[in-house]
Amino acid sequence: MAGHKTTHTQMERYKLIDSILSNGEIVSFEVMLEALRTALRDDLLSDSSVRRDFRYMRDELGAPLEYDKKSNGWHYTKPFKLPAEAFSDDEILYLELIRGLVNQNSNDDFLYKAFDKLLNKIIPARHAEKETLKQVQGDDIQPHGDSLCHAEQSCHSELVSASIRDRFYIAPRPKQLIDEGVVEKVLEAIKNNYLLDFNYFSKWEPEERHRKIMPFQLVFDSGSMYLYAASSNPRVPGPRLYKLSKMHNVQVITSKTFDLPANFRFREAFEEGRFGAFQYDEAYDFKLEFSGEARSIVRECVWSDNQEIEENQQAGTTTISFTSSQWIPVFRWLLSFGENARPLEPDWFVEQWKETVCKMSEKVRK
């Protein structure tokens, strides 16, 4: 019925339908509809809403729902357990937040779409749940005990009446651009230990180069996907990380497989830092100095498991010392603070910073 607002969720209806059909008996649609109206105390629940529920349970949740023409009723063709049946409302909310965090880094490729479809099976769409409007008593809202005018009450009601899901916002991140089909091919190769053949553009090389590799692990870092892999040529040192957005003309070599080595897992042997999925052969002891607003930002996180922080209130500086092999991410992190950060150790890192700052200054003067 147009304008009819329910006080229950779709999930509640799914659970009731599931409980009615769980014993395997055939139930007519009319009996089902009346049972739902009674259980939900909603005499205006429409048959079209329940039919949509049937379609969703069958097509999205995988329920083995089938209509029996002879008996003019619905039934389960095999035992079935509703995916979200065991979850409380709070747990479903947390799952929705997980979906938001996953989609924060979504680049519309196969893998993220698969994540979203899986979570949709667990947390199906629900009607927005309106919260009860509560009038806040206080001098700042109702001075001298006067009540709010009708217009103010209406405006206030509009502001606070919302689904609890609307009280969370997860900001989107930049999307990584990956050629269509690359993720599917990488997953196929990983699952079957197939070789991968592709062209790759590295920051260390002037032009795109051909690669043939043994894929070990898919690595996620800051919204980007990398493939941890070794060259099929034993003379080439490795393994290393390949960024999926830089892989082009990818082909799966199904005619060749490889044996997964014992040390196939991506690990950072020298690493104690938390600057993402980058590893280098040698670790260094860093000492960085921060001033101004950067001081509070540095204190808010653990940047390395062995970090030590020193405060100099007189000089107005905060110094952090730690060990890391991830010198490039550390360098980019340092530069992000502009004039409020400078390196103190190691010496080669300080010189690299000075050279970069000088080049930036030259561009400013042009």
Coordinates of C-alpha atoms in Angstrom, one line a residue:
M1 CA 0.0 0.0 0.0
A2 CA 1.4 3.4 -1.0
G3 CA 2.6 5.4 2.0
H4 CA 2.6 2.4 4.3
K5 CA 5.6 2.4 6.7
T6 CA 6.7 -0.8 8.4
T7 CA 8.2 -1.0 11.8
H8 CA 10.1 -4.2 11.1
T9 CA 13.0 -5.0 8.9
Q10 CA 13.4 -7.3 5.8
M11 CA 15.7 -9.4 7.9
E12 CA 12.9 -10.1 10.3
R13 CA 10.7 -11.2 7.4
Y14 CA 13.4 -13.5 6.0
K15 CA 13.9 -15.1 9.4
L16 CA 10.1 -15.7 9.7
I17 CA 9.8 -17.2 6.2
D18 CA 12.8 -19.4 6.9
S19 CA 11.3 -20.6 10.2
I20 CA 8.0 -21.4 8.6
L21 CA 9.6 -23.4 5.7
S22 CA 12.5 -25.0 7.7
N23 CA 10.5 -28.2 8.4
G24 CA 10.3 -29.0 4.7
E25 CA 6.5 -28.7 4.5
I26 CA 4.7 -27.0 1.5
V27 CA 3.0 -23.8 2.6
S28 CA 0.5 -21.8 0.5
F29 CA 1.4 -18.2 -0.2
E30 CA -1.9 -17.0 1.5
V31 CA -1.1 -18.9 4.7
M32 CA 2.5 -17.5 4.6
L33 CA 1.3 -14.0 4.2
E34 CA -1.2 -14.2 7.0
A35 CA 1.4 -15.8 9.3
L36 CA 3.8 -12.9 8.6
R37 CA 1.1 -10.3 9.2
T38 CA 0.2 -11.8 12.5
A39 CA 3.8 -12.4 13.7
L40 CA 4.9 -8.9 12.7
R41 CA 1.6 -7.2 13.8
D42 CA 1.4 -5.6 10.4
D43 CA -2.0 -6.1 8.8
L44 CA -1.0 -4.0 5.8
L45 CA 2.0 -6.0 4.8
S46 CA 1.5 -6.5 1.0
D47 CA 1.8 -9.7 -1.0
S48 CA 4.1 -7.9 -3.4
S49 CA 6.6 -7.2 -0.6
V50 CA 6.6 -10.9 0.5
R51 CA 7.0 -12.0 -3.2
R52 CA 10.1 -9.7 -3.4
D53 CA 11.4 -11.3 -0.2
F54 CA 11.0 -14.8 -1.8
R55 CA 12.9 -13.6 -4.9
Y56 CA 15.7 -12.1 -2.9
M57 CA 16.0 -15.1 -0.6
R58 CA 16.2 -17.4 -3.7
D59 CA 18.4 -15.3 -6.0
E60 CA 20.7 -13.5 -3.5
L61 CA 20.8 -15.6 -0.4
G62 CA 20.8 -19.0 -2.1
A63 CA 17.6 -20.3 -0.4
P64 CA 16.3 -23.5 -2.2
L65 CA 12.8 -22.0 -2.6
E66 CA 10.5 -23.6 -5.1
Y67 CA 6.9 -23.3 -6.0
D68 CA 4.9 -26.5 -6.1
K69 CA 2.1 -26.1 -8.6
K70 CA 0.3 -29.3 -7.5
S71 CA 0.0 -28.2 -3.9
N72 CA -0.1 -24.5 -4.7
G73 CA 2.6 -23.7 -2.2
W74 CA 6.2 -22.9 -1.5
H75 CA 8.8 -25.1 0.2
Y76 CA 12.5 -25.8 0.6
T77 CA 13.9 -28.4 -1.8
K78 CA 16.7 -29.2 0.6
P79 CA 17.9 -28.2 4.1
F80 CA 18.9 -24.6 4.3
K81 CA 20.2 -22.1 7.0
L82 CA 19.6 -18.4 6.5
P83 CA 23.1 -16.8 6.4
A84 CA 22.2 -13.9 8.7
E85 CA 20.1 -15.9 11.1
A86 CA 22.8 -16.2 13.8
F87 CA 23.6 -12.5 13.7
S88 CA 22.2 -9.9 16.1
D89 CA 21.2 -6.4 14.9
D90 CA 24.5 -5.0 16.2
E91 CA 26.5 -7.7 14.5
I92 CA 24.8 -6.9 11.2
L93 CA 25.6 -3.3 11.7
Y94 CA 29.3 -4.2 12.2
L95 CA 29.2 -6.3 9.0
E96 CA 27.8 -3.3 7.2
L97 CA 30.7 -1.2 8.5
I98 CA 33.1 -3.9 7.2
R99 CA 31.5 -3.7 3.8
G100 CA 32.0 0.0 3.9
L101 CA 35.7 -0.4 4.8
V102 CA 36.1 -2.9 1.9
N103 CA 34.4 -0.7 -0.6
Q104 CA 36.5 2.3 0.6
N105 CA 39.3 0.9 -1.5
S106 CA 37.0 -0.6 -4.3
N107 CA 38.2 -0.2 -7.8
D108 CA 35.2 -1.9 -9.4
D109 CA 37.1 -5.0 -10.3
F110 CA 36.1 -8.6 -10.0
L111 CA 37.5 -9.2 -6.5
Y112 CA 35.8 -6.2 -4.8
K113 CA 32.5 -7.0 -6.5
A114 CA 32.8 -10.6 -5.2
F115 CA 33.4 -9.2 -1.7
D116 CA 30.3 -7.0 -1.9
K117 CA 28.1 -9.8 -3.3
L118 CA 29.3 -12.1 -0.4
L119 CA 28.5 -9.5 2.2
N120 CA 25.1 -8.8 0.6
K121 CA 24.2 -12.5 1.3
I122 CA 25.0 -12.0 4.9
I123 CA 23.6 -8.5 5.4
P124 CA 20.6 -8.0 2.9
A125 CA 19.2 -4.6 2.5
R126 CA 16.8 -3.4 5.2
H127 CA 14.2 -0.6 5.5
A128 CA 15.6 2.5 7.1
E129 CA 14.9 2.3 10.7
K130 CA 13.6 5.6 12.1
E131 CA 14.8 6.5 15.5
T132 CA 12.4 7.9 18.1
L133 CA 12.6 11.7 18.3
K134 CA 13.8 12.7 21.8
Q135 CA 13.4 16.3 22.9
V136 CA 16.5 17.4 24.6
Q137 CA 15.8 19.6 27.6
G138 CA 18.2 22.3 28.4
D139 CA 18.8 26.1 28.5
D140 CA 20.5 25.9 25.1
I141 CA 17.6 24.2 23.4
Q142 CA 14.5 25.5 25.3
P143 CA 15.4 28.7 27.1
H144 CA 13.2 29.6 30.1
G145 CA 11.2 26.4 29.7
D146 CA 9.6 27.6 26.4
S147 CA 8.8 24.9 23.9
L148 CA 10.2 24.8 20.4
C149 CA 8.0 26.4 17.7
H150 CA 6.3 24.0 15.2
A151 CA 8.8 24.8 12.4
E152 CA 11.8 24.3 14.7
Q153 CA 10.3 20.9 15.9
S154 CA 9.9 19.8 12.3
C155 CA 13.4 20.7 11.4
H156 CA 14.8 19.0 14.5
S157 CA 12.8 15.9 13.8
E158 CA 14.2 15.8 10.2
L159 CA 17.7 16.0 11.6
V160 CA 17.5 13.1 14.1
S161 CA 15.2 10.7 12.4
A162 CA 17.5 8.3 10.5
S163 CA 18.7 4.8 10.3
I164 CA 21.6 3.9 12.6
R165 CA 23.6 3.1 9.5
D166 CA 23.3 6.7 8.5
R167 CA 25.3 7.7 11.6
F168 CA 28.5 6.3 10.1
Y169 CA 30.4 7.6 7.1
I170 CA 33.4 6.0 5.5
A171 CA 35.3 8.3 3.1
P172 CA 36.2 6.8 -0.3
R173 CA 39.9 6.5 -1.3
P174 CA 41.4 6.9 -4.8
K175 CA 40.6 4.0 -7.0
Q176 CA 43.4 1.9 -8.5
L177 CA 43.0 1.5 -12.3
I178 CA 43.6 -2.1 -13.2
D179 CA 43.1 -3.5 -16.7
E180 CA 39.9 -5.5 -17.0
G181 CA 40.3 -9.2 -16.4
V182 CA 43.7 -8.9 -14.7
V183 CA 42.5 -9.8 -11.2
E184 CA 40.6 -12.9 -12.4
K185 CA 43.7 -14.1 -14.3
V186 CA 46.0 -13.5 -11.3
L187 CA 43.6 -15.5 -9.0
E188 CA 43.4 -18.3 -11.6
A189 CA 47.2 -18.5 -11.7
I190 CA 47.5 -18.5 -7.9
K191 CA 44.9 -21.2 -7.4
N192 CA 46.5 -23.5 -9.9
N193 CA 50.2 -22.6 -9.7
Y194 CA 50.2 -21.5 -13.3
L195 CA 52.8 -19.1 -14.7
L196 CA 51.8 -15.6 -15.7
D197 CA 53.0 -13.7 -18.7
F198 CA 52.6 -9.9 -19.0
N199 CA 54.2 -6.6 -19.8
Y200 CA 55.2 -4.4 -16.9
F201 CA 56.3 -0.8 -16.5
S202 CA 58.6 -0.3 -13.5
K203 CA 59.7 3.0 -12.0
W204 CA 63.2 1.7 -12.2
E205 CA 63.2 1.1 -15.9
P206 CA 62.7 3.6 -18.8
E207 CA 60.2 1.4 -20.8
E208 CA 57.8 -1.4 -20.4
R209 CA 59.4 -4.9 -20.1
H210 CA 58.1 -8.4 -20.7
R211 CA 57.8 -10.6 -17.6
K212 CA 57.1 -14.3 -16.9
I213 CA 56.6 -15.1 -13.3
M214 CA 55.5 -17.6 -10.6
P215 CA 52.7 -15.9 -8.6
F216 CA 52.9 -16.5 -4.8
Q217 CA 50.6 -14.1 -3.0
L218 CA 48.2 -11.3 -3.6
V219 CA 49.1 -8.4 -1.3
F220 CA 46.9 -5.5 -0.3
D221 CA 48.2 -2.2 0.8
S222 CA 46.5 1.3 1.0
G223 CA 43.9 0.5 -1.6
S224 CA 46.4 -1.0 -4.0
M225 CA 46.9 -4.6 -5.0
Y226 CA 50.3 -6.2 -5.6
L227 CA 51.4 -9.6 -6.7
Y228 CA 54.3 -11.2 -4.7
A229 CA 56.0 -13.3 -7.3
A230 CA 59.3 -14.7 -8.5
S231 CA 60.7 -14.8 -12.1
S232 CA 60.5 -18.1 -13.9
N233 CA 64.1 -17.5 -14.9
P234 CA 66.3 -18.9 -12.0
R235 CA 69.0 -16.4 -12.9
V236 CA 66.8 -13.4 -12.0
P237 CA 66.9 -12.6 -8.3
G238 CA 63.6 -12.4 -6.4
P239 CA 60.9 -12.6 -5.5
R240 CA 59.5 -9.1 -5.7
L241 CA 56.2 -7.1 -5.7
Y242 CA 54.4 -6.3 -8.9
K243 CA 51.6 -3.7 -8.8
L244 CA 48.5 -4.9 -10.6
S245 CA 47.8 -1.5 -12.1
K246 CA 51.1 -1.7 -14.0
M247 CA 50.5 -5.2 -15.4
H248 CA 49.3 -5.2 -19.0
N249 CA 48.5 -7.9 -21.6
V250 CA 48.3 -10.5 -18.9
Q251 CA 48.1 -14.1 -20.0
V252 CA 47.8 -17.3 -17.9
I253 CA 50.1 -20.0 -19.1
T254 CA 48.0 -23.1 -18.2
S255 CA 50.5 -25.4 -19.9
K256 CA 53.1 -24.7 -17.2
T257 CA 52.9 -25.1 -13.5
F258 CA 55.4 -24.6 -10.7
D259 CA 56.1 -26.0 -7.2
L260 CA 55.4 -23.5 -4.4
P261 CA 58.6 -23.0 -2.4
A262 CA 58.6 -23.2 1.4
N263 CA 59.3 -19.4 1.7
F264 CA 56.6 -18.3 -0.7
R265 CA 54.9 -16.0 1.9
F266 CA 55.4 -12.2 1.7
R267 CA 57.4 -11.3 4.8
E268 CA 59.7 -8.5 5.6
A269 CA 62.7 -10.2 7.2
F270 CA 64.3 -6.9 8.4
E271 CA 61.0 -5.0 8.9
E272 CA 59.8 -3.4 12.0
G273 CA 58.1 -0.5 10.4
R274 CA 54.5 -0.1 9.5
F275 CA 54.8 1.8 6.2
G276 CA 53.0 -0.6 3.9
A277 CA 53.9 -3.5 1.7
F278 CA 57.4 -2.6 0.7
Q279 CA 60.6 -4.4 1.6
Y280 CA 64.3 -3.9 0.7
D281 CA 67.4 -5.9 1.4
E282 CA 68.9 -3.7 4.1
A283 CA 67.4 -2.1 7.2
Y284 CA 68.4 1.3 8.5
D285 CA 68.2 3.2 11.8
F286 CA 66.1 6.4 11.2
K287 CA 65.9 9.5 13.4
L288 CA 63.4 12.1 12.3
E289 CA 62.5 15.4 13.9
F290 CA 59.1 17.0 13.8
S291 CA 57.8 20.5 14.8
G292 CA 54.6 22.4 14.7
E293 CA 51.3 20.5 14.1
A294 CA 53.3 17.5 12.9
R295 CA 54.3 16.7 16.5
S296 CA 50.8 15.7 17.6
I297 CA 50.3 13.6 14.4
V298 CA 53.5 11.6 15.1
R299 CA 52.4 10.8 18.6
E300 CA 49.0 9.5 17.5
C301 CA 50.3 6.3 15.8
V302 CA 52.7 3.4 16.1
W303 CA 54.9 3.8 13.0
S304 CA 57.3 1.1 14.0
D305 CA 57.3 -1.7 16.6
N306 CA 60.6 -0.5 18.0
Q307 CA 60.0 3.2 17.8
E308 CA 61.3 5.6 20.5
I309 CA 59.9 9.1 20.9
E310 CA 61.7 12.0 22.6
E311 CA 60.1 15.3 23.4
N312 CA 62.0 18.7 23.6
Q313 CA 59.5 21.2 24.9
Q314 CA 62.0 24.0 25.0
A315 CA 62.9 23.6 21.3
G316 CA 59.3 22.6 20.4
T317 CA 60.3 19.4 18.7
T318 CA 59.4 15.7 18.8
T319 CA 62.0 13.2 17.6
I320 CA 61.2 9.6 16.6
S321 CA 63.8 6.9 16.1
F322 CA 63.1 3.4 14.6
T323 CA 64.5 0.7 12.4
S324 CA 63.1 0.1 8.9
S325 CA 64.1 -1.2 5.5
Q326 CA 61.2 0.8 3.9
W327 CA 63.2 3.9 3.2
I328 CA 61.1 5.1 0.2
P329 CA 57.8 5.0 2.0
V330 CA 59.5 6.6 5.0
F331 CA 60.9 9.3 2.7
R332 CA 57.5 10.1 1.2
W333 CA 56.0 10.2 4.7
L334 CA 58.7 12.7 5.9
L335 CA 58.1 15.0 2.9
S336 CA 54.3 15.0 3.5
F337 CA 54.9 17.1 6.6
G338 CA 56.7 19.9 4.6
E339 CA 58.6 22.4 6.7
N340 CA 57.5 20.7 9.9
A341 CA 59.8 17.7 9.5
R342 CA 63.5 17.0 8.8
P343 CA 65.7 13.9 9.0
L344 CA 68.6 13.6 11.4
E345 CA 69.9 10.1 10.6
P346 CA 71.2 8.2 8.6
D347 CA 73.5 10.6 6.7
W348 CA 72.7 9.3 3.2
F349 CA 69.0 9.8 4.0
V350 CA 69.6 13.4 5.1
E351 CA 71.5 14.1 1.9
Q352 CA 68.7 12.6 -0.2
W353 CA 66.2 14.9 1.6
K354 CA 68.3 18.0 1.1
E355 CA 68.7 17.3 -2.6
T356 CA 64.9 16.8 -3.0
V357 CA 64.1 20.0 -1.1
C358 CA 66.6 22.0 -3.2
K359 CA 65.0 20.7 -6.4
M360 CA 61.5 21.6 -5.1
S361 CA 62.8 25.1 -4.2
E362 CA 64.2 25.6 -7.7
K363 CA 60.8 24.9 -9.2
V364 CA 59.2 27.5 -6.9
R365 CA 61.7 30.1 -8.1
K366 CA 60.9 29.4 -11.8

